[in-house]
Short mmCIF file of C-alpha atoms in Angstrom, two decimals:
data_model
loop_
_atom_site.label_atom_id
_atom_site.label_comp_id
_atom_site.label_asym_id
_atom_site.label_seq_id
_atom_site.Cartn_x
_atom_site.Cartn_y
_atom_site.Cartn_z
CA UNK A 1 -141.21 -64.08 -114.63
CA UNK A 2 -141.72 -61.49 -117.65
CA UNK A 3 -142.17 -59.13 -115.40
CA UNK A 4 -139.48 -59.42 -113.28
CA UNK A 5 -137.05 -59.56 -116.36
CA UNK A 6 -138.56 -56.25 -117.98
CA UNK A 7 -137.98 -54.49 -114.25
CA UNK A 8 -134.39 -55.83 -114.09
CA UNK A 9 -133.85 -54.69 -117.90
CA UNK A 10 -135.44 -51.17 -117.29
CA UNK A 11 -132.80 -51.04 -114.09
CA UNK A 12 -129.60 -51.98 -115.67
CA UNK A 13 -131.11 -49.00 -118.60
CA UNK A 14 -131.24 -46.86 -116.23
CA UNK A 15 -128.03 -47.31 -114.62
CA UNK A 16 -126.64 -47.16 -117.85
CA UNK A 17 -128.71 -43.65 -118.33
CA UNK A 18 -127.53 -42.78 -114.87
CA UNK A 19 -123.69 -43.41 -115.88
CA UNK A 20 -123.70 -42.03 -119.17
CA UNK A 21 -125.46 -38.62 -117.60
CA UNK A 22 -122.29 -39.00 -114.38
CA UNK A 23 -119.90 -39.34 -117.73
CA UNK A 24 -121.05 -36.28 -119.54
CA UNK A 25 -121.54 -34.14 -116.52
CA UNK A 26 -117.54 -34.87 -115.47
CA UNK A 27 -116.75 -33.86 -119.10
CA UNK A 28 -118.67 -30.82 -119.11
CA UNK A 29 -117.35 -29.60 -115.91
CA UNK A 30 -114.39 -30.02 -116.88
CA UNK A 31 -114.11 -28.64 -120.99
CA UNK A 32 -117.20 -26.41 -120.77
CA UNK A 33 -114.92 -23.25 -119.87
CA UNK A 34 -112.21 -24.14 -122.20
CA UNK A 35 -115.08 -24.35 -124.81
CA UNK A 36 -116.95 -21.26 -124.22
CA UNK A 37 -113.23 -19.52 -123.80
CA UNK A 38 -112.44 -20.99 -127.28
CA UNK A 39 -115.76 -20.00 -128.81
CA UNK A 40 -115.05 -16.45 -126.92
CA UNK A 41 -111.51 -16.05 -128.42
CA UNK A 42 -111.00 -17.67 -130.94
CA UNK A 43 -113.90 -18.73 -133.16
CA UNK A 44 -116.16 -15.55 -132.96
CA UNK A 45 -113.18 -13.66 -133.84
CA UNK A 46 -112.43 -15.29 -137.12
CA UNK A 47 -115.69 -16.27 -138.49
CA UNK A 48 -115.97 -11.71 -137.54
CA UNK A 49 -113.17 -11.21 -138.83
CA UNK A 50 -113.64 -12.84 -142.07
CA UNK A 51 -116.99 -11.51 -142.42
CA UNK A 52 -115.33 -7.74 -141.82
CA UNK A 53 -113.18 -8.59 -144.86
CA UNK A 54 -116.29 -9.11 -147.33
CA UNK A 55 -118.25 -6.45 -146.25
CA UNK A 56 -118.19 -2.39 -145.57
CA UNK A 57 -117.55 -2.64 -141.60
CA UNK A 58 -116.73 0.62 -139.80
CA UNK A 59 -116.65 0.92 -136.08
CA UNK A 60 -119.55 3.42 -135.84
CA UNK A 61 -121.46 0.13 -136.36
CA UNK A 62 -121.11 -3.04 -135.16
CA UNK A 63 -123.04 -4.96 -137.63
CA UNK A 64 -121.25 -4.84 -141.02
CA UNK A 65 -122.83 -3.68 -144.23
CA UNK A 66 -122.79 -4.92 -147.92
CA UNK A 67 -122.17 -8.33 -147.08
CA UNK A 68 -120.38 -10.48 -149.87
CA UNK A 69 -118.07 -7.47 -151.48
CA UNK A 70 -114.96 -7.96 -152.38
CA UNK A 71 -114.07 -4.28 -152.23
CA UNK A 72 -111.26 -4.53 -149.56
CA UNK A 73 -109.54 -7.49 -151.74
CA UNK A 74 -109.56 -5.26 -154.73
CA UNK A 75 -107.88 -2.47 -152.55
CA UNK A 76 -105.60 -4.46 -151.08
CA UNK A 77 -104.70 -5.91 -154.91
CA UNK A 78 -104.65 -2.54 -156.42
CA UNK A 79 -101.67 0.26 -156.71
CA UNK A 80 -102.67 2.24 -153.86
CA UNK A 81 -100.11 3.21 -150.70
CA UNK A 82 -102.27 0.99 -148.73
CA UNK A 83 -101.34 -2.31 -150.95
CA UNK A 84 -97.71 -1.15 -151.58
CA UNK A 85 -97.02 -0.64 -147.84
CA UNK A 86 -98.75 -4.20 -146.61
CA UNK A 87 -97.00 -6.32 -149.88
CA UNK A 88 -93.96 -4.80 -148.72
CA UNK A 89 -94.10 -5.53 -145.37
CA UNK A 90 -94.84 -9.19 -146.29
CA UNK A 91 -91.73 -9.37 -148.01
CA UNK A 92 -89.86 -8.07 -145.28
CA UNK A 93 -91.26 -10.92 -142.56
CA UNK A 94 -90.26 -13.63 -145.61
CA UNK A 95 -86.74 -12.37 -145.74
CA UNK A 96 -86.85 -12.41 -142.14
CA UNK A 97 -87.91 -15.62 -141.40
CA UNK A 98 -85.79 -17.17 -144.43
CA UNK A 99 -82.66 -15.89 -142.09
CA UNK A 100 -83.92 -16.59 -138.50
CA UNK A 101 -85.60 -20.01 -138.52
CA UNK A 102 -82.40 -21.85 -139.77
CA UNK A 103 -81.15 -20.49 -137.25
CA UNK A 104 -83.76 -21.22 -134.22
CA UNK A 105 -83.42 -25.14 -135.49
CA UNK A 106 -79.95 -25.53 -135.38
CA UNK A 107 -78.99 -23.59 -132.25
CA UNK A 108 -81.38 -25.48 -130.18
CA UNK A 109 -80.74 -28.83 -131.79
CA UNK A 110 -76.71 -28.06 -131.10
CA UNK A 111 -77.88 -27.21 -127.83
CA UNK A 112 -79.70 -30.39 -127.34
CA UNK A 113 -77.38 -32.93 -128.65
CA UNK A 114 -74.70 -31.47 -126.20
CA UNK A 115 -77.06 -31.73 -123.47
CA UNK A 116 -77.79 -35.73 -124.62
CA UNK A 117 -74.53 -36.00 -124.16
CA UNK A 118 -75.23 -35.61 -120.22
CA UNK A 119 -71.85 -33.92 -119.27
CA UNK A 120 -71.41 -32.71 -115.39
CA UNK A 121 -74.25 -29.98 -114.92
CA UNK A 122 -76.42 -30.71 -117.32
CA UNK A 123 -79.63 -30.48 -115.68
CA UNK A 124 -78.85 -26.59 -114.61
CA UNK A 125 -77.68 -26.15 -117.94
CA UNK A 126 -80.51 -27.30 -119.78
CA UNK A 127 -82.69 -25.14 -116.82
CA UNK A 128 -80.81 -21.89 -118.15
CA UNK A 129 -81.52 -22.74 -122.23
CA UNK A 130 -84.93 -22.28 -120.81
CA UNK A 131 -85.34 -19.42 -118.62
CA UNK A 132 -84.76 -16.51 -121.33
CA UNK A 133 -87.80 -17.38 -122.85
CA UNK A 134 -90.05 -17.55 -119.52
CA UNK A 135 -89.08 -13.52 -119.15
CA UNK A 136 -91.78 -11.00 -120.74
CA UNK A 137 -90.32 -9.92 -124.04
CA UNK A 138 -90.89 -6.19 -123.64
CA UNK A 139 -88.87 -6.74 -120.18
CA UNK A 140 -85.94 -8.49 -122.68
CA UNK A 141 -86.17 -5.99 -125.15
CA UNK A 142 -85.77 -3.06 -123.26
CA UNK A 143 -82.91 -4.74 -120.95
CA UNK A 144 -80.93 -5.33 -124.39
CA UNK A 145 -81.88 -1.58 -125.35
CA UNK A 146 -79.76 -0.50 -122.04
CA UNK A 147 -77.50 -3.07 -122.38
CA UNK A 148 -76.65 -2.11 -126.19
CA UNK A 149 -76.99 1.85 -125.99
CA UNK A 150 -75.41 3.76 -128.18
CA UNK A 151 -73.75 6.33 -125.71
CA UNK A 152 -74.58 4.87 -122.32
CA UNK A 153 -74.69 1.21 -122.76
CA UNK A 154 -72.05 -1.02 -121.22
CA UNK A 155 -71.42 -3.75 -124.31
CA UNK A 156 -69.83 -0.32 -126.45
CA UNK A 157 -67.88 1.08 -123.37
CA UNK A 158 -66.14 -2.21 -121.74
CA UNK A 159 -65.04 -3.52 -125.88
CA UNK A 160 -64.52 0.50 -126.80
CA UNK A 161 -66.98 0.41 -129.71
CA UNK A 162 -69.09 3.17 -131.36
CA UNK A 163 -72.27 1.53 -132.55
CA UNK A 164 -75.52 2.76 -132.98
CA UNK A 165 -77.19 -0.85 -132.31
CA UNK A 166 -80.77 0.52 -132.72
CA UNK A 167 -79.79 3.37 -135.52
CA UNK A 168 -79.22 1.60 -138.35
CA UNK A 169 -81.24 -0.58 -140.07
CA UNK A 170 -78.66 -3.68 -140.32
CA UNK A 171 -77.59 -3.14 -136.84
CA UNK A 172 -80.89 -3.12 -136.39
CA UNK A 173 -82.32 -5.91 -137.72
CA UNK A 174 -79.43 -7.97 -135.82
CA UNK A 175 -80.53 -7.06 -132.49
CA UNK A 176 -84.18 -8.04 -133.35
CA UNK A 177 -82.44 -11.47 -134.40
CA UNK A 178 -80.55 -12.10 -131.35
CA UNK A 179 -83.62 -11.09 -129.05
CA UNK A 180 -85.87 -13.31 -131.31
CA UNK A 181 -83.12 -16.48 -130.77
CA UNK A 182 -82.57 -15.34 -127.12
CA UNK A 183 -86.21 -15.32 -125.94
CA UNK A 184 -87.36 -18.33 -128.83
CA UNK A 185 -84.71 -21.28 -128.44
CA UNK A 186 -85.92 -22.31 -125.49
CA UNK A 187 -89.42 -23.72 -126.31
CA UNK A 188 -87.19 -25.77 -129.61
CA UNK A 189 -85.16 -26.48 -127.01
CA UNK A 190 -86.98 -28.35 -124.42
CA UNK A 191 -88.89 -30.64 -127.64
CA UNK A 192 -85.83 -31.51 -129.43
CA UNK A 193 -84.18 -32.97 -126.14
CA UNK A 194 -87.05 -34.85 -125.95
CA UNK A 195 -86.77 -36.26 -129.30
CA UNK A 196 -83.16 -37.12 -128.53
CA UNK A 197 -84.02 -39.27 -125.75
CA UNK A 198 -86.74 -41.27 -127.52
CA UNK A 199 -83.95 -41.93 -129.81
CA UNK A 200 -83.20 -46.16 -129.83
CA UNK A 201 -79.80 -46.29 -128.52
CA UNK A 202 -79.65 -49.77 -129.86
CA UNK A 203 -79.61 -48.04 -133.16
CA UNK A 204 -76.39 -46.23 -131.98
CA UNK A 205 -75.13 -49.94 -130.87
CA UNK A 206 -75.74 -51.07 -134.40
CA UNK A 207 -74.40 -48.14 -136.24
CA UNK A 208 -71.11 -48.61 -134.40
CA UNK A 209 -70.67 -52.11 -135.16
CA UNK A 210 -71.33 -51.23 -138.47
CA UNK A 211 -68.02 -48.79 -138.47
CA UNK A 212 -70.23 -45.43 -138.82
CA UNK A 213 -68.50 -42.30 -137.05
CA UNK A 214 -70.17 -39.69 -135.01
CA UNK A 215 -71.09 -38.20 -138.96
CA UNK A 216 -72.48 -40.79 -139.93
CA UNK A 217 -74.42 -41.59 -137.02
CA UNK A 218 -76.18 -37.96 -136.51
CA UNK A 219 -77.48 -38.24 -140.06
CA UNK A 220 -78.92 -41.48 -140.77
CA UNK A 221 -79.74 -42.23 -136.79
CA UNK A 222 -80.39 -39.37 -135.17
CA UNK A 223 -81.90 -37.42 -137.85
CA UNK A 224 -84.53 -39.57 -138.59
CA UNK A 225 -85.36 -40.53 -135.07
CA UNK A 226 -86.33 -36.96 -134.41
CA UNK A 227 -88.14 -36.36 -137.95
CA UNK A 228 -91.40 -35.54 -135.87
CA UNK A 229 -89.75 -33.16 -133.71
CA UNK A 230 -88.08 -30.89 -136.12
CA UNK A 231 -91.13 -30.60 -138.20
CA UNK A 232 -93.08 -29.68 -135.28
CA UNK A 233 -90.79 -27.49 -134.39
CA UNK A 234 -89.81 -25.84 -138.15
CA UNK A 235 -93.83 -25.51 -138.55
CA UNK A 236 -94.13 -23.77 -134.77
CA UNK A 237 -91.12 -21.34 -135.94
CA UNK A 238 -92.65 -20.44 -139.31
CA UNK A 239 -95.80 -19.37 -137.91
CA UNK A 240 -94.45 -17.56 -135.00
CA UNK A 241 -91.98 -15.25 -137.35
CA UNK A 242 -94.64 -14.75 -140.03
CA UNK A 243 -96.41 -13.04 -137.16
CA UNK A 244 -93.57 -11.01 -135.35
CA UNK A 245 -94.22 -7.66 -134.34
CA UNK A 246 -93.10 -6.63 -130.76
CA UNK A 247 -89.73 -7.25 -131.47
CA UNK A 248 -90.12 -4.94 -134.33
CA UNK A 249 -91.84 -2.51 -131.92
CA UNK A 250 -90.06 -2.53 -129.29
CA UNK A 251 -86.30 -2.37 -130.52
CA UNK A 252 -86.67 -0.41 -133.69
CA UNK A 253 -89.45 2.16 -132.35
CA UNK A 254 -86.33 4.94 -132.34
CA UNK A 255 -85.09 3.63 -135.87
CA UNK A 256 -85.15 6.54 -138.55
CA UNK A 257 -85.49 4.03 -141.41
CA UNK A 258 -88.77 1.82 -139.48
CA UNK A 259 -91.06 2.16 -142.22
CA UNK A 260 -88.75 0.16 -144.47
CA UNK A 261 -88.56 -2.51 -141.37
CA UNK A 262 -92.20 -2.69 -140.46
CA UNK A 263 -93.74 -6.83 -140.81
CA UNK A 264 -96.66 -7.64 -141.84
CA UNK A 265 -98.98 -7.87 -138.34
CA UNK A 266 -96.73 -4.64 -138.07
CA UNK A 267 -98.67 -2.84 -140.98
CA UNK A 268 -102.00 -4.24 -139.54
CA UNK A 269 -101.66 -2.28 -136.42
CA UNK A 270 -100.58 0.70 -138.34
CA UNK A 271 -103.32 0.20 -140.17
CA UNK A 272 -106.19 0.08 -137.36
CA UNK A 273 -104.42 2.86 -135.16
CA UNK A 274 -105.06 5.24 -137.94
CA UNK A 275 -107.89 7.20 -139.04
CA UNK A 276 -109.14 5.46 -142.08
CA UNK A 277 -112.65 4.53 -141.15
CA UNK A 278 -112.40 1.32 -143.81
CA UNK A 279 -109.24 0.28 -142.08
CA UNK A 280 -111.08 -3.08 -139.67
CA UNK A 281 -112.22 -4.42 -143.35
CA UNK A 282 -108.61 -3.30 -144.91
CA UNK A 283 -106.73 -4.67 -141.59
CA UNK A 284 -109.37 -8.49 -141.64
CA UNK A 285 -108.46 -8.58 -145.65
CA UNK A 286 -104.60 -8.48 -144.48
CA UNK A 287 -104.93 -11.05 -141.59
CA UNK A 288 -106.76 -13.43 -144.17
CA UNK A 289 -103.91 -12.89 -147.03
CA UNK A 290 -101.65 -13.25 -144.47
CA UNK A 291 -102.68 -16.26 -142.84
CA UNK A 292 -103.14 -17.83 -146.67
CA UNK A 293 -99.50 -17.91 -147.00
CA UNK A 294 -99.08 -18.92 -143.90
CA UNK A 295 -100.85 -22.10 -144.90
CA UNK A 296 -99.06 -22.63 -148.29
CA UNK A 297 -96.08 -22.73 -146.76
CA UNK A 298 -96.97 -25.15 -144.00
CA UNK A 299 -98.67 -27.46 -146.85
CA UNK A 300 -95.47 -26.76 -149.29
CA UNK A 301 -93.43 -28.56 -145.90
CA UNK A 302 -95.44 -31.24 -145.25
CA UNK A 303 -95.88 -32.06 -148.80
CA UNK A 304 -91.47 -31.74 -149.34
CA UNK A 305 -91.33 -33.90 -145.98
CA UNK A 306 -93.33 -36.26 -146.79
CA UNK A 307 -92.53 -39.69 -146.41
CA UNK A 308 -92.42 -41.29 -149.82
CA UNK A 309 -92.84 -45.40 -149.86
CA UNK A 310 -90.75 -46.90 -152.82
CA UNK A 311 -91.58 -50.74 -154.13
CA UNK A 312 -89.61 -52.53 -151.32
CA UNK A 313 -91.47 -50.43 -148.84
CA UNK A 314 -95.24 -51.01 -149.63
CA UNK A 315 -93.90 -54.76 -150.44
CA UNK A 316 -92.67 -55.13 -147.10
CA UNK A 317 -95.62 -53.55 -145.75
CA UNK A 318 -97.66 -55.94 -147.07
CA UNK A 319 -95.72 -59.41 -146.28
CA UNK A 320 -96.04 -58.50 -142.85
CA UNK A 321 -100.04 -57.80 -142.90
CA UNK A 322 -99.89 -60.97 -144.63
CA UNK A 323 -98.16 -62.52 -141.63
CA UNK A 324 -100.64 -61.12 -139.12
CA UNK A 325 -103.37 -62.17 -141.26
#
């Protein structure tokens, strides 16, 4: 009788074994290439990357020397061209996004709360928010370019103007908006309609009995019912315009006053193109300054949106654990 209960234990073990190895072999199949790919892409690169920014790497050799300097910091901190020009160019991509994302959140969320509304068409309509954005970018750009051309470009001969879209820098700086929006709603778009349709309409119900008008409603119904949506969204934009560069490229190429227009990842490329044989440590020192603001902003939002629970809250909070105590 022992026995036979030790062999029936040791088979249900190794079924278990036998399940567990099924399990891990189905998971494995299926995120082993997204893992390597990741590892590939995205984690060699930065753990390099940062190691390039404390040491003396030049591309003559692959494995960096001096390991643990701080060299590149202290030239990027100093009062050399090299500082002046990337500092600069950081201020330029904040002023930039400070203007453009206010303006890729509301467009879209307009956008969306007419298409909530669900007039006649909708569907295509939302279906052509969406489409700009599926389009390469240097395919956009340079359609606008022909589109908005100074002597042969149909916008300035049908309305009889005379600007030089792409020669001055405010003119400029206007197309780069409009492709950004153009090519960038889309995505905000698509997640804010979402959020409107997750929205309780019972809510809506309640507000109305309660005499609120369409005011009223929008900001203490719909607002807060797509909270997680337009942070998603604002934090997605932020990072996304802190790192713009091909619009930059590719619309102000033929600018005479570029240098003053030139981001951030802008500068970087600059940078590495040249002939400075320091310039992978200069360009990884960049990228990791750059990517440190990055991140205070994104914890200065999430610590301003924070929800905050006042006295009735965490009291409320805790008669009902009570309850389901």
């Amino acid at each position: 009788m022992r026995k036979l209960v030790e062999i029936k234990q040791y088979a249900q073990t190794r079924e278990m074994h036998k399940s567990l190895a099924r399990k891990s072999l189905s998971v494995g199949t299926f995120l082993g290439p997204y893992a390597v790919c990741f590892a590939m892409f995205f984690v060699f690169p930065l753990i390099f990357g940062i190691v390039m920014a404390f040491s003396k790497f030049t591309p003559t050799s692959f494995l960096p020397d001096d390991v643990g300097t701080l060299e590149n910091f202290t030239v990027l901190f100093g009062s050399n061209s090299i500082a002046r020009d990337f500092w600069s160019a950081v201020w330029t991509t904040i002023k930039f996004c400070a203007c453009i994302v206010p303006l890729s959140m509301l467009i879209p969320l307009g956008l969306a709360l007419l298409t909530n509304l669900k007039p006649p068409g909708y569907k295509l309509f939302r279906a052509m928010i969406y489409v700009p954005g599926i389009f390469p970018l240097t395919a956009t750009g340079l359609m606008l370019m022909r589109m908005f051309d100074s002597h042969y470009g149909w916008v300035n001969n049908v309305f009889g103007l005379s600007i030089d879209w792409f020669g001055s820098v405010t003119a400029c700086w206007f197309m780069i908006a409009f492709l950004c929006i153009w090519c960038g709603i889309g995505g905000n778009f698509i997640i804010m309609s979402a959020g409107l349709e997750n929205v309780d309409k019972t809510l809506y119900e309640a507000a109305k009995i309660d005499g609120c008008n369409a005011w009223q409603k929008f900001l203490h119904v719909t607002l807060p019912g797509i909270k997680p949506q337009l942070f998603l969204t604002l934090f997605t934009t932020i990072i996304g315009y802190m790192n713009i560069y091909g619009q930059i490229f590719i619309l102000g190429s033929n600018n005479p006053d570029l240098n003053s227009m030139k981001s951030a990842v802008y500068r970087i490329q600059d940078l590495l193109a040249g002939s400075n044989p320091r310039a992978f440590g200069y360009a990884a020192a960049m990228g990791i300054c750059l990517g440190l603001i990055i991140i205070v902003i994104a914890v200065v939002q999430l610590i301003v949106t924070k929800d905050r629970k006042g006295g009735r809250k965490h009291a409320e909070g805790f008669r009902q654990w009570k309850e389901s105590q």
